[in-house]
Tab-separated table of N, CA and C in Angstrom:
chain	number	residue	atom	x	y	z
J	101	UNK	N	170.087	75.484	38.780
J	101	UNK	CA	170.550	74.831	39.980
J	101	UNK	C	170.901	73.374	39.739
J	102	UNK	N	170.204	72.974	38.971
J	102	UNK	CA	170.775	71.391	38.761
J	102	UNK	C	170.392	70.679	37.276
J	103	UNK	N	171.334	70.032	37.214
J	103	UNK	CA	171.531	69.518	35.503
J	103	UNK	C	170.799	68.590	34.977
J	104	UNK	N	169.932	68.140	35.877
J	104	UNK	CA	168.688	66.985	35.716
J	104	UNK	C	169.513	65.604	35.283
J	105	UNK	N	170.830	65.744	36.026
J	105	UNK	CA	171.536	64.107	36.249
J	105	UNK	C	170.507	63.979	37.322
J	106	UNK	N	170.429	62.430	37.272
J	106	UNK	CA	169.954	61.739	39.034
J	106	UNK	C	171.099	61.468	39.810
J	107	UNK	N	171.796	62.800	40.238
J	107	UNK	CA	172.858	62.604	41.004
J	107	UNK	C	173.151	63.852	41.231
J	108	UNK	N	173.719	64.375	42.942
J	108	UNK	CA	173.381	65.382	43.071
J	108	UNK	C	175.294	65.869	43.441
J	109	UNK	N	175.899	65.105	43.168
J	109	UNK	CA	177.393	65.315	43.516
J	109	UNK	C	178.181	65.942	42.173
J	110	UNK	N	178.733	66.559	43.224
J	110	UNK	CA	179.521	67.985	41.732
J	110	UNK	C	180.755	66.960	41.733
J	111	UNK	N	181.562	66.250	41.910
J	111	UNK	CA	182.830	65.456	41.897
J	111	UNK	C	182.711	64.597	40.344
J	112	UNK	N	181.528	64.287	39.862
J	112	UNK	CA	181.580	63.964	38.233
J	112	UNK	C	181.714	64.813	37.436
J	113	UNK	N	182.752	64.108	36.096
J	113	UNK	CA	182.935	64.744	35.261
J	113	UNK	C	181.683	65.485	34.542
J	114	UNK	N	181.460	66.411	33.816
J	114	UNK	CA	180.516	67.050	32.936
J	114	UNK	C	180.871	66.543	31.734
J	115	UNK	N	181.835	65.935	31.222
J	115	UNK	CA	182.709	66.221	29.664
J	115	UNK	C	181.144	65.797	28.796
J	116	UNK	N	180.181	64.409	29.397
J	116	UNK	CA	179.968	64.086	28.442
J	116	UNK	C	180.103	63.138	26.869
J	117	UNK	N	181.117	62.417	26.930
J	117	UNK	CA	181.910	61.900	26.803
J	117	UNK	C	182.976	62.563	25.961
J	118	UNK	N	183.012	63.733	25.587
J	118	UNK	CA	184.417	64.270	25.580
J	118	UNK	C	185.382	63.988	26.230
J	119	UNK	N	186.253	64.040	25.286
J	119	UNK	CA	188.262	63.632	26.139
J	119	UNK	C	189.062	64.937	25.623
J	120	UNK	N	189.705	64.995	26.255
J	120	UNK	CA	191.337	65.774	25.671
J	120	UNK	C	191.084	66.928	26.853
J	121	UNK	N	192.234	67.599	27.193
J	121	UNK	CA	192.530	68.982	28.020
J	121	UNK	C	191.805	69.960	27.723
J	122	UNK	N	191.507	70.242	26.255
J	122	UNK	CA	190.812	71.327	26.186
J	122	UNK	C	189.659	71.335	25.956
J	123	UNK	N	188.492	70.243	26.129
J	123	UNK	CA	187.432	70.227	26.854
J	123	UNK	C	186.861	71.262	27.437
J	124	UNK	N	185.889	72.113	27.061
J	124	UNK	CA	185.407	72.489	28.355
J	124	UNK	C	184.399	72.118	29.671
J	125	UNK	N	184.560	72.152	30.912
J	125	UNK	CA	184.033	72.106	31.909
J	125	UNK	C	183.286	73.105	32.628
J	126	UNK	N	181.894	72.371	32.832
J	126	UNK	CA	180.987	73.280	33.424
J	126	UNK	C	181.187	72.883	35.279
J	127	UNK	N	181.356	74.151	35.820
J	127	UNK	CA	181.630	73.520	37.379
J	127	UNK	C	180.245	74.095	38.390
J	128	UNK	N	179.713	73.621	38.548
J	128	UNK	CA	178.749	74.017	39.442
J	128	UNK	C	178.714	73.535	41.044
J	129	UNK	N	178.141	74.627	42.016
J	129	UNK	CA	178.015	74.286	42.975
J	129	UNK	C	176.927	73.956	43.391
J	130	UNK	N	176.831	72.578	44.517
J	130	UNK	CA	175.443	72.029	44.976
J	130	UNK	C	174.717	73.361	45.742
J	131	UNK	N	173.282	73.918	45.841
J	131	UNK	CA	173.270	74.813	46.870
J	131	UNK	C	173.303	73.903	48.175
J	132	UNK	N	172.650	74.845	48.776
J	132	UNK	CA	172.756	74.051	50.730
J	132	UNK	C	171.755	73.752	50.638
J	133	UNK	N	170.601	73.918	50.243
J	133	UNK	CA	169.340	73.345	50.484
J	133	UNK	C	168.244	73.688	49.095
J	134	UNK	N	167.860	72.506	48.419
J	134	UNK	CA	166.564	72.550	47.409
J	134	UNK	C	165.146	72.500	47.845
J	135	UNK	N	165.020	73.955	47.532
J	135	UNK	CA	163.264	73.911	47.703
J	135	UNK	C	162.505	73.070	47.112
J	136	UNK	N	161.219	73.260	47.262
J	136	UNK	CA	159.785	72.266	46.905
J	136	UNK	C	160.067	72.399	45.411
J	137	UNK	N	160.365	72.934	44.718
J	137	UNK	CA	160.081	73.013	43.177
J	137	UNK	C	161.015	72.175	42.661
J	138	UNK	N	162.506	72.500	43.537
J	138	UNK	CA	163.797	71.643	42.840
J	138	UNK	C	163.688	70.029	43.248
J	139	UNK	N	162.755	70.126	44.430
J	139	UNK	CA	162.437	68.523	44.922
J	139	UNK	C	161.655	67.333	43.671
J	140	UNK	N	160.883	68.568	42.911
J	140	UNK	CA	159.713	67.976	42.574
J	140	UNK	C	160.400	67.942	40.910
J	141	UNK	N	161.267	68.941	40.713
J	141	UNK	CA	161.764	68.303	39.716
J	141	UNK	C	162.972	67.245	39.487
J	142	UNK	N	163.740	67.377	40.901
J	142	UNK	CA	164.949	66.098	40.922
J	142	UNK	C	164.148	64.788	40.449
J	143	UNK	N	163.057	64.966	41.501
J	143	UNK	CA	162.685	63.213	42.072
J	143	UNK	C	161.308	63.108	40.837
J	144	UNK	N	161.240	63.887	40.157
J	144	UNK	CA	159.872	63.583	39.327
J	144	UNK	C	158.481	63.293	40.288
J	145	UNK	N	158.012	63.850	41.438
J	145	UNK	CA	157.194	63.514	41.969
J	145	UNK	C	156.174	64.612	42.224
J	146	UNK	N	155.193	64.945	42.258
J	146	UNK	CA	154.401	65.532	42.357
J	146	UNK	C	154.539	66.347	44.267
J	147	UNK	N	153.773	67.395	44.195
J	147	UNK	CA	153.996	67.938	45.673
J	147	UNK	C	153.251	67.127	46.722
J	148	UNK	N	151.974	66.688	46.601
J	148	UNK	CA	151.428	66.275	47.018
J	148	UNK	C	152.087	64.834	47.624
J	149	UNK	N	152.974	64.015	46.510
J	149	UNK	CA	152.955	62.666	46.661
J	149	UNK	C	154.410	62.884	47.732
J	150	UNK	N	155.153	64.423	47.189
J	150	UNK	CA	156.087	64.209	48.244
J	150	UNK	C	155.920	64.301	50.208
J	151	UNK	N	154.991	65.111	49.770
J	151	UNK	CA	154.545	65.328	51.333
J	151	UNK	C	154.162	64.149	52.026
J	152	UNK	N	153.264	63.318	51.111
J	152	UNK	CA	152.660	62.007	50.975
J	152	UNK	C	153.559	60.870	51.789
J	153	UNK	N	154.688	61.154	51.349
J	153	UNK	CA	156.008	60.125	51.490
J	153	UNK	C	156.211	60.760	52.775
J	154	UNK	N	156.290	62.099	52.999
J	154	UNK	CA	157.205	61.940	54.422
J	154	UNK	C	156.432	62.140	55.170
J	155	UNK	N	155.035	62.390	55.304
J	155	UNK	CA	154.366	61.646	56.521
J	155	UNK	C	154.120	60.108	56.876
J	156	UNK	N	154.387	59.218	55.660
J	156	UNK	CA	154.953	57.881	55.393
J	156	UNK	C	156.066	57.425	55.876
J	157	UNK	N	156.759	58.468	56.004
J	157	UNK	CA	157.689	58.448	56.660
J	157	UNK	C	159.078	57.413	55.316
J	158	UNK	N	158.939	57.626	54.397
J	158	UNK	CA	159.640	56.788	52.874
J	158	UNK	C	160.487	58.043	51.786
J	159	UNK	N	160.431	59.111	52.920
J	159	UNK	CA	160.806	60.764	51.957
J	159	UNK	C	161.723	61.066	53.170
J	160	UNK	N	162.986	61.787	52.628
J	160	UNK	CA	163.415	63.113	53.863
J	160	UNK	C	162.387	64.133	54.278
J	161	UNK	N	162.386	64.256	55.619
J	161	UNK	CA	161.987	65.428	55.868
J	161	UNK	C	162.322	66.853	55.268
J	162	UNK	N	161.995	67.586	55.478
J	162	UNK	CA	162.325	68.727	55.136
J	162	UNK	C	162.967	69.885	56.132
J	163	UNK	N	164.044	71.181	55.833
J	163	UNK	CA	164.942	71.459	56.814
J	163	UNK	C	163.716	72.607	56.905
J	164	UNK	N	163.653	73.073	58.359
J	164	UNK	CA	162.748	74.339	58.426
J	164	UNK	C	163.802	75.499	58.651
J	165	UNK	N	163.782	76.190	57.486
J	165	UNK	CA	164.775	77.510	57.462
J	165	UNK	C	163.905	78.632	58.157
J	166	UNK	N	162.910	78.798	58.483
J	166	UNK	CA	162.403	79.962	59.162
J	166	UNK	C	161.572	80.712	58.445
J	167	UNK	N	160.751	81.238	58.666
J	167	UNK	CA	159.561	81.574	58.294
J	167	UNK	C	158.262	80.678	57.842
J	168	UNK	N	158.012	80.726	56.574
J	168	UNK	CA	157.094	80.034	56.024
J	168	UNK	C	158.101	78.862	55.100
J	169	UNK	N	159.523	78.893	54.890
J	169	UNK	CA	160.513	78.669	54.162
J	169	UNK	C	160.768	77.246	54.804
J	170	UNK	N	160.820	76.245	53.793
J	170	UNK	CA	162.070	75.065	53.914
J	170	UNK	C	162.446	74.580	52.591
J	171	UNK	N	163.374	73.402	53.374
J	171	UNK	CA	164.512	73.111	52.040
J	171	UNK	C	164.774	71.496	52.474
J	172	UNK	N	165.291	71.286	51.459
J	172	UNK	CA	165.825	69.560	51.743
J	172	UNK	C	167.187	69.800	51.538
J	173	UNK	N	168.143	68.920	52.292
J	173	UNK	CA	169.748	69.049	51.871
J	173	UNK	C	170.025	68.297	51.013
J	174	UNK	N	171.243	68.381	50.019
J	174	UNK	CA	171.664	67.452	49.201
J	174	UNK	C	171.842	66.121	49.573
J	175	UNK	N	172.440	66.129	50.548
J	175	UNK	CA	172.840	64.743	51.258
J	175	UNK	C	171.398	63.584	51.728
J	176	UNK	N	170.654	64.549	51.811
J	176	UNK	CA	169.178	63.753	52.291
J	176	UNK	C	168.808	63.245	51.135
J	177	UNK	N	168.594	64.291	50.268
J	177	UNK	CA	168.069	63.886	48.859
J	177	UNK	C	168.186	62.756	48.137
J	178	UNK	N	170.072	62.781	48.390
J	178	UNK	CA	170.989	61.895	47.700
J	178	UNK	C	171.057	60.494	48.253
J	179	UNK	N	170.394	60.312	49.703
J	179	UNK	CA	169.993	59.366	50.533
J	179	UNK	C	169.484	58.244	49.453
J	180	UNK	N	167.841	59.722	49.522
J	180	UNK	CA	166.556	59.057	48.551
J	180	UNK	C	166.824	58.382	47.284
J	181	UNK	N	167.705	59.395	46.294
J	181	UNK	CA	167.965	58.986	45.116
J	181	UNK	C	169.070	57.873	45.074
J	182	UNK	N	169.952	57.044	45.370
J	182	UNK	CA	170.414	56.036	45.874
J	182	UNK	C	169.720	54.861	46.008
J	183	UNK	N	168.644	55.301	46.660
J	183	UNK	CA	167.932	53.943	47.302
J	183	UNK	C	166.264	54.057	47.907
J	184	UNK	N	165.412	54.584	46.566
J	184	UNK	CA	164.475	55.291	46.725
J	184	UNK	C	163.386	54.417	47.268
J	185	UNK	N	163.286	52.749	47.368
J	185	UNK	CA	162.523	51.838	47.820
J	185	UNK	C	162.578	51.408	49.144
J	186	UNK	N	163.716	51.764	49.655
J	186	UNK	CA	164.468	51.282	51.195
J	186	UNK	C	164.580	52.059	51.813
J	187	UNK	N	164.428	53.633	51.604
J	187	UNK	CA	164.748	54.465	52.317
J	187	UNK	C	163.751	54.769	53.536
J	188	UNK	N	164.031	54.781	54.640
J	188	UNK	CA	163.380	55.038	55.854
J	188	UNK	C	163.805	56.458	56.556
J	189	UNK	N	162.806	57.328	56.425
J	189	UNK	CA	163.327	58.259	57.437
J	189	UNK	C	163.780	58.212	59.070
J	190	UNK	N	164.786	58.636	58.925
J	190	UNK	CA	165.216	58.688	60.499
J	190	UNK	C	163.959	59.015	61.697
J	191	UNK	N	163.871	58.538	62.632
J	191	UNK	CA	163.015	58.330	63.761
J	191	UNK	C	163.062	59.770	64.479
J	192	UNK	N	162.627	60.285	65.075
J	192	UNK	CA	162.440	61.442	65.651
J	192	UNK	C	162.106	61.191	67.500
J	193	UNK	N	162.186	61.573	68.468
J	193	UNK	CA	161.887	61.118	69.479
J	193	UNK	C	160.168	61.169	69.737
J	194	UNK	N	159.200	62.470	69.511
J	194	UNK	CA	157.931	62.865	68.945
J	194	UNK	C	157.542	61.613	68.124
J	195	UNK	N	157.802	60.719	67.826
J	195	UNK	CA	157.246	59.728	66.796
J	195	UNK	C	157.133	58.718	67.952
J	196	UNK	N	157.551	58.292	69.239
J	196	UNK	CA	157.461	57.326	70.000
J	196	UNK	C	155.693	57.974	70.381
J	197	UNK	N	155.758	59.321	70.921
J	197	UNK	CA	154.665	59.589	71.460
J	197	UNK	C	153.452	59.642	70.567
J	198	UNK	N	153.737	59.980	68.909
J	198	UNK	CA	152.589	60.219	68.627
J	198	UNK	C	152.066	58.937	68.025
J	199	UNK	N	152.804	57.546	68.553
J	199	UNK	CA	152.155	56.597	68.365
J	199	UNK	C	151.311	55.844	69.212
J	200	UNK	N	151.617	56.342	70.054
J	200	UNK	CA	151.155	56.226	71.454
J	200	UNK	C	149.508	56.603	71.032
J	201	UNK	N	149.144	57.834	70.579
J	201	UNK	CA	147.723	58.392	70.934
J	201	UNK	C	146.508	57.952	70.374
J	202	UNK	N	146.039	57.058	71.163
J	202	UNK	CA	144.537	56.268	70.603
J	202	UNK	C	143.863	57.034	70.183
J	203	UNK	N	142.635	56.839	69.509
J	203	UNK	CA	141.486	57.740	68.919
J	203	UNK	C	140.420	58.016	69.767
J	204	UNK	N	139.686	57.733	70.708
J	204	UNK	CA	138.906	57.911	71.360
J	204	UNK	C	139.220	58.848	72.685
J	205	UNK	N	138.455	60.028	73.020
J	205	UNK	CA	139.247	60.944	74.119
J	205	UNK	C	139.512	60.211	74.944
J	206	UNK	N	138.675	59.743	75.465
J	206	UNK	CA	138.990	58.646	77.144
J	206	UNK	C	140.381	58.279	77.675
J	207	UNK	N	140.453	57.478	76.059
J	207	UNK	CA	142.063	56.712	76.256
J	207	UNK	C	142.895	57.591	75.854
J	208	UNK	N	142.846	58.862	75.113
J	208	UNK	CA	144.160	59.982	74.284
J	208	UNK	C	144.429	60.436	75.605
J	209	UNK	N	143.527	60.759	76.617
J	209	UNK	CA	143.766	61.594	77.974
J	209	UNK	C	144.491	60.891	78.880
J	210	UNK	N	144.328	59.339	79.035
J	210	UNK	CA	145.067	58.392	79.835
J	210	UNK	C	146.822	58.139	78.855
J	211	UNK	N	146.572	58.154	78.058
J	211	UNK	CA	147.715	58.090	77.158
J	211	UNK	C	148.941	59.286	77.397
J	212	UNK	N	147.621	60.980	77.292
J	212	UNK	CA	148.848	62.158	77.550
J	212	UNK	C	148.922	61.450	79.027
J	213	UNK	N	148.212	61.805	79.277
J	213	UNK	CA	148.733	61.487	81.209
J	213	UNK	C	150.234	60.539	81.313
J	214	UNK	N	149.962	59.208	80.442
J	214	UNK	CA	151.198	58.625	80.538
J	214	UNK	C	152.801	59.283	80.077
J	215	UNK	N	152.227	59.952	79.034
J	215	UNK	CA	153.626	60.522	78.103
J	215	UNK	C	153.977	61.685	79.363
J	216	UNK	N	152.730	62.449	79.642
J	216	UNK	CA	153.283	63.663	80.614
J	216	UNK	C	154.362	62.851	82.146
J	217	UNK	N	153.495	61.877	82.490
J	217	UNK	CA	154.340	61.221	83.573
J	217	UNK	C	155.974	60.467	83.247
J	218	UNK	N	156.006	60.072	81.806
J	218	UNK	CA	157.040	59.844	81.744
J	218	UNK	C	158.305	61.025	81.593
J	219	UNK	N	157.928	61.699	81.420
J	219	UNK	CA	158.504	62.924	81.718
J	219	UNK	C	158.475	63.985	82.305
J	220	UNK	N	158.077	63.526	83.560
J	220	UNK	CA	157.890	64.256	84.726
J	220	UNK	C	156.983	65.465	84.894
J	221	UNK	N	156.021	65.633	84.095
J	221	UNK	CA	154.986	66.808	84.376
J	221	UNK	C	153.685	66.336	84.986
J	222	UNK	N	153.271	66.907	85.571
J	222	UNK	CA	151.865	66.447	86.445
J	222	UNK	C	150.941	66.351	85.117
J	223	UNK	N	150.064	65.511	85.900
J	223	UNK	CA	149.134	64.381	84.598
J	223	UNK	C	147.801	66.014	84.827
J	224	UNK	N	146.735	65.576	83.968
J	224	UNK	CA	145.991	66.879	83.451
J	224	UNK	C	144.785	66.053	84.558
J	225	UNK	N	144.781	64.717	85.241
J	225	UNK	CA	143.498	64.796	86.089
J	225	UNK	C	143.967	64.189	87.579
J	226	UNK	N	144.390	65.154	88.601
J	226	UNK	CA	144.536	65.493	89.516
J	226	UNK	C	143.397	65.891	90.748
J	227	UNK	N	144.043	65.059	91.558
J	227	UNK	CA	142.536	65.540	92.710
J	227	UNK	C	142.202	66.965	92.847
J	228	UNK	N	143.601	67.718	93.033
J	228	UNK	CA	143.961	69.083	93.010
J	228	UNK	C	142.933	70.150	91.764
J	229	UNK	N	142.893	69.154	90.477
J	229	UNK	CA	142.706	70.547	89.897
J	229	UNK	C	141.005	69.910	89.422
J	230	UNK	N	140.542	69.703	90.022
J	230	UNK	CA	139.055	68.861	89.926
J	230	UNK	C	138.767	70.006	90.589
J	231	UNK	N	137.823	70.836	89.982
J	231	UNK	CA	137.111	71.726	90.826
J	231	UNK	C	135.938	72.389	90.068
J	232	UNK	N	134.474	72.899	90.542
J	232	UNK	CA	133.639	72.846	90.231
J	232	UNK	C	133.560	73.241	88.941
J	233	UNK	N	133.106	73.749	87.509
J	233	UNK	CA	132.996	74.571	87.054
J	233	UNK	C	131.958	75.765	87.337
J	234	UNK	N	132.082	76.683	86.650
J	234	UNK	CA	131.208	78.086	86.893
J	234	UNK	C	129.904	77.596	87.119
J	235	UNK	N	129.130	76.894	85.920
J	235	UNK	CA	128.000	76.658	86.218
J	235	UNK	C	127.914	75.800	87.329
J	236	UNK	N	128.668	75.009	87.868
J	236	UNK	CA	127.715	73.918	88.923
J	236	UNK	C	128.180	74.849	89.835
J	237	UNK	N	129.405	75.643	89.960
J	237	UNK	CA	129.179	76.720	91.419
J	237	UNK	C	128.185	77.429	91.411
J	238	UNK	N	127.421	77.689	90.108
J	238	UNK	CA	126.494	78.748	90.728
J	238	UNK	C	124.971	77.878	90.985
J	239	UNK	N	124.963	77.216	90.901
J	239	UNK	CA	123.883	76.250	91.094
J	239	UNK	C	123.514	76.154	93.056
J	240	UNK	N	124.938	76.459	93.669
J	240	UNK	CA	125.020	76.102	94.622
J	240	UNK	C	125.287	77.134	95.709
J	241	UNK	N	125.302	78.518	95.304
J	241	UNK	CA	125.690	80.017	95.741
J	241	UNK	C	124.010	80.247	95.847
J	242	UNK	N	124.156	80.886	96.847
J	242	UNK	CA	122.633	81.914	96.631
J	242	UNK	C	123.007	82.856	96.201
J	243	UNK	N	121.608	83.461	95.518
J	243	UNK	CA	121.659	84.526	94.838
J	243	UNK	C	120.739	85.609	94.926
């Protein structure tokens, strides 16, 4: 799948520095998407350190093809390899909210409440849905 240039564009020559017409040329096509193995051998990085990076958010994400299956595109890749110190992954809208969520329940619950209200779903503590649980109803039923 790939020639272990650091470059993922088929538009360069192969020659090598061969000249003349009758040269031969190797023509290969980029696939559509490199799995974890072809990642780890483009970029020389270990699996771990790649995952590492893109919850760092300093790696492409990865494309989810369906199932248990993903892939990275050339073009993402080629992002990275370009400009592997500067590269910032693109922002996601999910990244506003999950910065949002403090560590302590108290405030994560006042927090969803906020994210749910900003987008119009009823907040999770409502006068409405305050209602006894099982045990304190039965505390209070004869029996």
């Amino acid at each position: 799948m790939f020639s272990g240039v650091c470059s993922l564009s088929t538009n360069e020559s192969d020659d090598l520095g061969k000249s003349g017409a009758g040269a031969p040329r190797l023509l290969t096509a980029a696939p559509a998407f490199f799995r974890i193995a072809d990642v780890m051998r483009i970029t020389a990085l270990s699996r771990a350190t790649v995952y590492r990076r893109i919850a760092d958010g300093i790696f492409p994400p990865p494309v989810h093809l369906g199932g248990r299956a993903c892939g990275w595109t050339p073009a993402s890749l080629q992002a990275w390899i370009d400009d592997p110190g500067g590269y910032r992954a693109p922002r996601t809208p999910h990244d506003d909210d999950a910065e949002m969520m403090p560590a302590s329940p108290g405030k994560r619950r006042a927090a969803t409440d906020a994210v749910k209200q900003r987008r119009g779903q009823p907040s999770s503590r409502t006068a409405s849905s305050r209602s006894p649980s099982l045990r304190q109803a039965s505390r209070f039923s004869s029996a």
